[in-house]
Short mmCIF file of C-alpha atoms and ligand atoms in Angstrom, two decimals:
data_model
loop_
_atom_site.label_atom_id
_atom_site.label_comp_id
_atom_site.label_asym_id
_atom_site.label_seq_id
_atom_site.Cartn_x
_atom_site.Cartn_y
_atom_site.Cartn_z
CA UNK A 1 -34.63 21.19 -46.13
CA UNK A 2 -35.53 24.21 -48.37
CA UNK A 3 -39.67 24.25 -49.33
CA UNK A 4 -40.68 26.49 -51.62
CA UNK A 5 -43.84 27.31 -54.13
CA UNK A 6 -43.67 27.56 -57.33
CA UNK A 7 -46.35 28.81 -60.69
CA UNK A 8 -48.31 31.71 -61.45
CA UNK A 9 -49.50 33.72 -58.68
CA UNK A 10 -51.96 32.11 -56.77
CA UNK A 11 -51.48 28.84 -58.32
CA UNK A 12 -48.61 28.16 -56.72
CA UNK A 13 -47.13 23.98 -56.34
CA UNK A 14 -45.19 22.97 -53.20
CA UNK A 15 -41.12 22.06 -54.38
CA UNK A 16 -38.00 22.10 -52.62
CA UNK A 17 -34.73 22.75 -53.89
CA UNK A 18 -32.06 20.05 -53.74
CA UNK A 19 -28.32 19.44 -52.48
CA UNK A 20 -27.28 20.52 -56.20
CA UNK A 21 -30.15 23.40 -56.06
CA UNK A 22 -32.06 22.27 -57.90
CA UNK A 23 -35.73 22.88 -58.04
CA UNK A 24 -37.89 19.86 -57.62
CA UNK A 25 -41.63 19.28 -57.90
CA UNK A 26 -43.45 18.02 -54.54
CA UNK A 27 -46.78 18.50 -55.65
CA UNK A 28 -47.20 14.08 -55.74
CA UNK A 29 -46.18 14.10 -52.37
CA UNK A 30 -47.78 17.35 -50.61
CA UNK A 31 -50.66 19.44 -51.14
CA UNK A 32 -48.67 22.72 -50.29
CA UNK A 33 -46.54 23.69 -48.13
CA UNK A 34 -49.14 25.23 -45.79
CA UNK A 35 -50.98 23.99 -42.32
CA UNK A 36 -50.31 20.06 -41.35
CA UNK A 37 -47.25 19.94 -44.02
CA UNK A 38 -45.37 21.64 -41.88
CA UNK A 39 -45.85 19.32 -38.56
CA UNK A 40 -43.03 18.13 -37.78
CA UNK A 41 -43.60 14.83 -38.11
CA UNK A 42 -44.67 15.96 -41.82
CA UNK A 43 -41.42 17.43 -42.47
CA UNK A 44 -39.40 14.65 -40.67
CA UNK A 45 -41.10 12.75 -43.53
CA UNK A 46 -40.68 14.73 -46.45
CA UNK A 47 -36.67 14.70 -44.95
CA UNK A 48 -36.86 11.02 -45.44
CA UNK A 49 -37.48 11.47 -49.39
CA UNK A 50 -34.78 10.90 -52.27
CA UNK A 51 -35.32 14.11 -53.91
CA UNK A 52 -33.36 12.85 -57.30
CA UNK A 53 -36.51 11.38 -57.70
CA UNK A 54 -38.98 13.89 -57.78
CA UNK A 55 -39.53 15.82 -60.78
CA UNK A 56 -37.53 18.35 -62.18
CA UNK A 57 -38.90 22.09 -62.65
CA UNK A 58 -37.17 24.64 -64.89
CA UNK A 59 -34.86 27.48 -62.72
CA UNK A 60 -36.95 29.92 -64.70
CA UNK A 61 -39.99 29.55 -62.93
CA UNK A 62 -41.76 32.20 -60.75
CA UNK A 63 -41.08 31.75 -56.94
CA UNK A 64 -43.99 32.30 -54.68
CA UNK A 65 -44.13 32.92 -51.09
CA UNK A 66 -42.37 30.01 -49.48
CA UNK A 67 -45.64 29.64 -47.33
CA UNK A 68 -49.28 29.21 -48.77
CA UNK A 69 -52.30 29.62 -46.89
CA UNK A 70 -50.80 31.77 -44.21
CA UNK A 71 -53.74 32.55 -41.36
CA UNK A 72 -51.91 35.55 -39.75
CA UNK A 73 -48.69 37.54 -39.41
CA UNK A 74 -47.77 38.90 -36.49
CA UNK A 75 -44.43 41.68 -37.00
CA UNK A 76 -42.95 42.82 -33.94
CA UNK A 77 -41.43 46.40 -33.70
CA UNK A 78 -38.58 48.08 -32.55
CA UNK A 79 -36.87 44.79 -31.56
CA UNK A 80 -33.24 45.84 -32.31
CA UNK A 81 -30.92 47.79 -30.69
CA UNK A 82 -29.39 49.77 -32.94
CA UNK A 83 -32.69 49.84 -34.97
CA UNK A 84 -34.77 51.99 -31.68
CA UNK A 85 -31.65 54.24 -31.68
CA UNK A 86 -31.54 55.64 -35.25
CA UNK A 87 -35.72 56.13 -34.57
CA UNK A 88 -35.47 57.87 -32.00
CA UNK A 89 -37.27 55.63 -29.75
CA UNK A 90 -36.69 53.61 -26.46
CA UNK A 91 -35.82 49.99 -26.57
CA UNK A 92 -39.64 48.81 -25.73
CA UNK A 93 -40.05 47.17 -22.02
CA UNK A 94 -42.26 44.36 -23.62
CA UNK A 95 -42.17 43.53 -27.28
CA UNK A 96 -44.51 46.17 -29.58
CA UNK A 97 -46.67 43.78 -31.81
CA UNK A 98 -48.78 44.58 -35.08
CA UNK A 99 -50.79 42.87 -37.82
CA UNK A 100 -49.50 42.93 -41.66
CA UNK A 101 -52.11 41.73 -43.67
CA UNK A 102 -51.69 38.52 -45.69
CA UNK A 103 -53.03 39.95 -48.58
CA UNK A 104 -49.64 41.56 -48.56
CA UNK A 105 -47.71 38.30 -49.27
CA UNK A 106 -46.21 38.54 -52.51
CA UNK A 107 -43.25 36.09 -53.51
CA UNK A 108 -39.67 36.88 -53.03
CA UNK A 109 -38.51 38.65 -56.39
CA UNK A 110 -42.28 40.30 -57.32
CA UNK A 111 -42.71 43.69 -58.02
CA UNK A 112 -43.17 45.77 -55.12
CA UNK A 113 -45.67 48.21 -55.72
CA UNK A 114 -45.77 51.73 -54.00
CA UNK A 115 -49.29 52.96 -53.11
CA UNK A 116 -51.32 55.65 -55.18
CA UNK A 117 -50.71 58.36 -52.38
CA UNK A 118 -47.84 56.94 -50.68
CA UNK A 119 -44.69 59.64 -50.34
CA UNK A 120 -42.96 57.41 -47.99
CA UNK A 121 -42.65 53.79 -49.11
CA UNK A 122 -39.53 52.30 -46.89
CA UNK A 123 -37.65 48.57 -46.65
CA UNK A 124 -37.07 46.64 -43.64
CA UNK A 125 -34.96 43.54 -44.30
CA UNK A 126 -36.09 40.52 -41.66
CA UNK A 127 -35.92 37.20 -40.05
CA UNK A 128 -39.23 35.54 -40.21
CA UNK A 129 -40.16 32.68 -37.88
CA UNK A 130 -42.62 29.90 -39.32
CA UNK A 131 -44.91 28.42 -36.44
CA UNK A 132 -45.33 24.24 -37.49
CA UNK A 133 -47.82 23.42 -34.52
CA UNK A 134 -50.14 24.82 -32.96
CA UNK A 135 -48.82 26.98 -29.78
CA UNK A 136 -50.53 28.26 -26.93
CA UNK A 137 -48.80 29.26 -23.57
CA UNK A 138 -46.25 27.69 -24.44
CA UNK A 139 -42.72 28.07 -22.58
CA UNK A 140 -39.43 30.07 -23.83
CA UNK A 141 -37.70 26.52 -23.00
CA UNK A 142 -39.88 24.59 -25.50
CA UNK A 143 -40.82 27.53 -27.99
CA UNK A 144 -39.07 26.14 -30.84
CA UNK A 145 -40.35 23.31 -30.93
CA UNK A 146 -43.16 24.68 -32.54
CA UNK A 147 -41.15 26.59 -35.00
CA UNK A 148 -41.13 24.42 -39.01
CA UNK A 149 -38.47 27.14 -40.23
CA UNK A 150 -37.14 30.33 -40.80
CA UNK A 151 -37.53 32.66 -44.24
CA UNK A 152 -36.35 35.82 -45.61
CA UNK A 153 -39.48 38.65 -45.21
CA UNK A 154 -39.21 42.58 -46.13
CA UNK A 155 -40.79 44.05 -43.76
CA UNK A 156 -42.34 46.62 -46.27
CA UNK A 157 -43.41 49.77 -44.98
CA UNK A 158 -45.19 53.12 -45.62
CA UNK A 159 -44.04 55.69 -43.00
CA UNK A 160 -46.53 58.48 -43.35
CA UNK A 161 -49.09 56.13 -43.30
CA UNK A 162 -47.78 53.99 -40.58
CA UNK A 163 -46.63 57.05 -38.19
CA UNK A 164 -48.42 60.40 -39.04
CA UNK A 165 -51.89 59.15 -40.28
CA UNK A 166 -52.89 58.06 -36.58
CA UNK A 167 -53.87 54.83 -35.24
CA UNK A 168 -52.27 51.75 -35.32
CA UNK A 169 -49.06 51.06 -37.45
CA UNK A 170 -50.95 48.26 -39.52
CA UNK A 171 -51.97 50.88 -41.99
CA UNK A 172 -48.82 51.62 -43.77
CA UNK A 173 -47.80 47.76 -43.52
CA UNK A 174 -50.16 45.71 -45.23
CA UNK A 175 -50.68 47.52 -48.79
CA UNK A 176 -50.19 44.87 -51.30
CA UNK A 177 -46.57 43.73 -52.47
CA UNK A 178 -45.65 44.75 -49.13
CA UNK A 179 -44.84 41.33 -47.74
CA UNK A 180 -42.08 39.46 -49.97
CA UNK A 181 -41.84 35.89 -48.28
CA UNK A 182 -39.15 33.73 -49.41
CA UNK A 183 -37.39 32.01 -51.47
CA UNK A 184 -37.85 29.60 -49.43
CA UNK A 185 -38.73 27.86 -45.67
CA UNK A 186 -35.83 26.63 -44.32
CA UNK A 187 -36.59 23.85 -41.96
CA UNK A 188 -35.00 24.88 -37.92
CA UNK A 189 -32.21 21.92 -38.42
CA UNK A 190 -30.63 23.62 -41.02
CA UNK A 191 -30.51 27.09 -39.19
CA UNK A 192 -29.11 26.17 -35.83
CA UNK A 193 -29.10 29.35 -33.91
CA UNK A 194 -31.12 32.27 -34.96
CA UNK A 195 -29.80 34.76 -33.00
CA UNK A 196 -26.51 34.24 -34.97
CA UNK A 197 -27.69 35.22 -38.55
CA UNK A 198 -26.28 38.15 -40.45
CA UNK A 199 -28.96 40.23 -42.84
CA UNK A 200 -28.66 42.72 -44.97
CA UNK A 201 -30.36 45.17 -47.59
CA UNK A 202 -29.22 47.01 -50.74
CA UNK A 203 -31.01 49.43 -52.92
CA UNK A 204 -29.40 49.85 -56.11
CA UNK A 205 -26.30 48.10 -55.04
CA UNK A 206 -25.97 50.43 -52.27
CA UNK A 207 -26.37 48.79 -48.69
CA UNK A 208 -27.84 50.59 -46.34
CA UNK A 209 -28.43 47.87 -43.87
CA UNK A 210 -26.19 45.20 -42.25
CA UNK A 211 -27.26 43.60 -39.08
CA UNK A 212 -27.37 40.67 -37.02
CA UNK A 213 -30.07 38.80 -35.03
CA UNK A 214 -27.59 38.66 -32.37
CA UNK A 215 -28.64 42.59 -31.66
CA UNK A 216 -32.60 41.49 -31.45
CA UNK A 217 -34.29 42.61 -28.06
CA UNK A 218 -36.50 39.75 -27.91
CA UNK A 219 -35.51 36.35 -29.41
CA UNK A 220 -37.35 34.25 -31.38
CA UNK A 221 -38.05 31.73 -28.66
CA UNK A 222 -38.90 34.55 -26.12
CA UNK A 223 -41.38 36.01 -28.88
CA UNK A 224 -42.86 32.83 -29.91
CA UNK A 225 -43.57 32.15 -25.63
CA UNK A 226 -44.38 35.55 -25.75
CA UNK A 227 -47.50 35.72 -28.05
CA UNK A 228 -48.35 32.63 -27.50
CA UNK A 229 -49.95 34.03 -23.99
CA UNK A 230 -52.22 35.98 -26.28
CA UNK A 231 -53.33 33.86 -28.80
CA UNK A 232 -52.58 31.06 -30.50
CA UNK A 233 -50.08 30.80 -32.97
CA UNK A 234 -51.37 27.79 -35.63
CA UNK A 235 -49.60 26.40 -38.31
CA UNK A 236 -48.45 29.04 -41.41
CA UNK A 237 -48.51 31.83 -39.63
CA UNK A 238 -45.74 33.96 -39.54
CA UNK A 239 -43.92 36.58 -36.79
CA UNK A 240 -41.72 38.49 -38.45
CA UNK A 241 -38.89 39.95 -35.64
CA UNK A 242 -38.09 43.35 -36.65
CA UNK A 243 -35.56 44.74 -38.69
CA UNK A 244 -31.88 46.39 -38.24
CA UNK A 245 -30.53 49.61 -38.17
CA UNK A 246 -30.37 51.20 -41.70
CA UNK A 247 -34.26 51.80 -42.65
CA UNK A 248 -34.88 54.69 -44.90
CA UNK A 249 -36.77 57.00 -42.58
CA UNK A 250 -33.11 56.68 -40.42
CA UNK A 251 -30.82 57.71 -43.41
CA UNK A 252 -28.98 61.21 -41.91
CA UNK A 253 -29.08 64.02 -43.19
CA UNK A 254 -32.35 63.54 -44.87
CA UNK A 255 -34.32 60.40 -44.86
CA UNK A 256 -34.72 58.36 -48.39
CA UNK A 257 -37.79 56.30 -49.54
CA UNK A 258 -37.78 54.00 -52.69
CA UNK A 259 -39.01 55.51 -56.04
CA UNK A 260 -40.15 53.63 -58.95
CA UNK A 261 -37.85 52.09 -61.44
CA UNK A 262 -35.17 51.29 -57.88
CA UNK A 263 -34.11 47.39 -57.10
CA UNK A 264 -33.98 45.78 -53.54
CA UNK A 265 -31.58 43.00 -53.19
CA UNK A 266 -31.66 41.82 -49.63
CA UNK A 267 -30.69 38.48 -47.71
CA UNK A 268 -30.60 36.53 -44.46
CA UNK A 269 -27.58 34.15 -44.07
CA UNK A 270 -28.70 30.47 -44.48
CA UNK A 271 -32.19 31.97 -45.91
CA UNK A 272 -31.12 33.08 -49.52
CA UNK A 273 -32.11 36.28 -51.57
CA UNK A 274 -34.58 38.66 -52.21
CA UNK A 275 -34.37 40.54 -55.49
CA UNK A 276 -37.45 43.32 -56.17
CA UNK A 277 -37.96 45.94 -58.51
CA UNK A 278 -40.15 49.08 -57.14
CA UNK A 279 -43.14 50.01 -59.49
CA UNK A 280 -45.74 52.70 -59.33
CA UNK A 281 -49.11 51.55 -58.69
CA UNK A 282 -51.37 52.00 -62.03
ZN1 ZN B 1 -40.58 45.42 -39.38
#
């Protein structure tokens, strides 16, 4: 199944898109698709609906984030191979975690806006892992069965924020617009493996990253275990698992950030596409 929220910003209604693709309205059936929709008995419900019968909504309408009401997300660093190589940095001995805040959820083909003083604004294309029950010390054996679905997330960063104005890296993650989730949640049954998903990124049709979640460090059902010893992971929230080689701040000889007026098109097989268009903040 493929969830998704559609509407102004903010006012977003719950859909899915059909076998034919087409969009179709949920908001008779669910509240959102957010917190106790995404149970899995929820969604083994909503599976059991003839979506020919739902309302139709027009292709032309904006795309949210495929998640509402997210209470945290939870990015993990570093956690590709060939991603710690072009930084420089070691392949971490246990998985480097920080916050992105969700005020930095924007939908999948919003504007991304770069920060008034930001001189570094970078993309990191990513696999994000939806949590559909509530998780705590839980086992890498069971892990996904707390896991509703998978979505596309750029990992949107500022590097001069994140690595040379001190302190933690949350800083030059969570500006706003720096958190396109989406199109949509694609339920776990649909995915199959997620170590075996290719994803890429292009700015301005030129692609400067193509990876697979076969090179991550820590897999999904090792991180989900993983944090889980921390604190709980609760319906909605989000752990995003790192990106690929091919990040701006790697590009040789000189690094390259995004400037206004550029496109991102990036993807996650299975997941669908991202289209953005980079914007200077007013
Ligand atoms: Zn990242």
């Amino acid at each position: 199944m493929k969830l998704l929220r559609v509407g102004p910003n903010g006012e977003e209604k719950p859909a899915l898109l059909d076998k034919n693709g087409v969009i179709r309205d949920l908001s008779g059936v669910i509240k959102d698709v957010a917190g106790d929709s995404l149970h899995p008995d929820s969604l083994a419900k909503l599976a059991q609906i003839d979506a020919s019968q739902l309302p139709e909504v027009p292709s032309s309408v904006r795309i949210g984030p495929c998640v509402g009401g997210v209470g945290k997300i939870i990015c993990i660093g570093l956690n590709y191979t060939d991603h710690a190589e072009e930084t420089g940095s070691r392949v971490p001995r246990e998985p480097i975690i920080f916050a992105k805040a969700t005020s930095a959820i924007c939908g999948p083909n919003d504007n991304v806006v770069i920060p008034r003083s930001s001189t570094k604004t970078d993309w990191e294309v990513e696999l994000a892992v939806v949590i559909g029950k509530t998780a705590k010390y839980v086992s890498e054996e069971d892990a996904l069965d707390y896991v509703a679905g998978y979505c596309v997330l750029n990992d949107v960063s500022e590097r001069a924020f994140q690595l040379e104005r001190k302190g933690q890296w949350s800083k030059g993650k969570s500006c706003d617009t720096f958190g396109p989730m989406g199109p949509w949640l694609v339920t776990k049954d649909e995915v199959g493996d997620p170590q075996q998903l290719d994803l890429w990124l292009e700015v301005d049709g030129h692609r400067y990253q193509n990876g697979t979640t076969n090179n991550m460090v820590y897999g999904v059902a090792f991180l989900v275990s993983y944090l889980s010893q921390f604190c709980s992971l609760q319906p909605g929230d989000v752990i995003s698992t790192g990106t690929p080689a091919g990040v701006g701040m790697g590009v040789k000889p000189e690094p390259v950030f995004l400037q206004p007026g550029q496109t991102m098109r990036l993807g996650v097989d299975k997941l669908g596409e991202q289209n953005q268009t980079v914007v200077a903040d007013s």
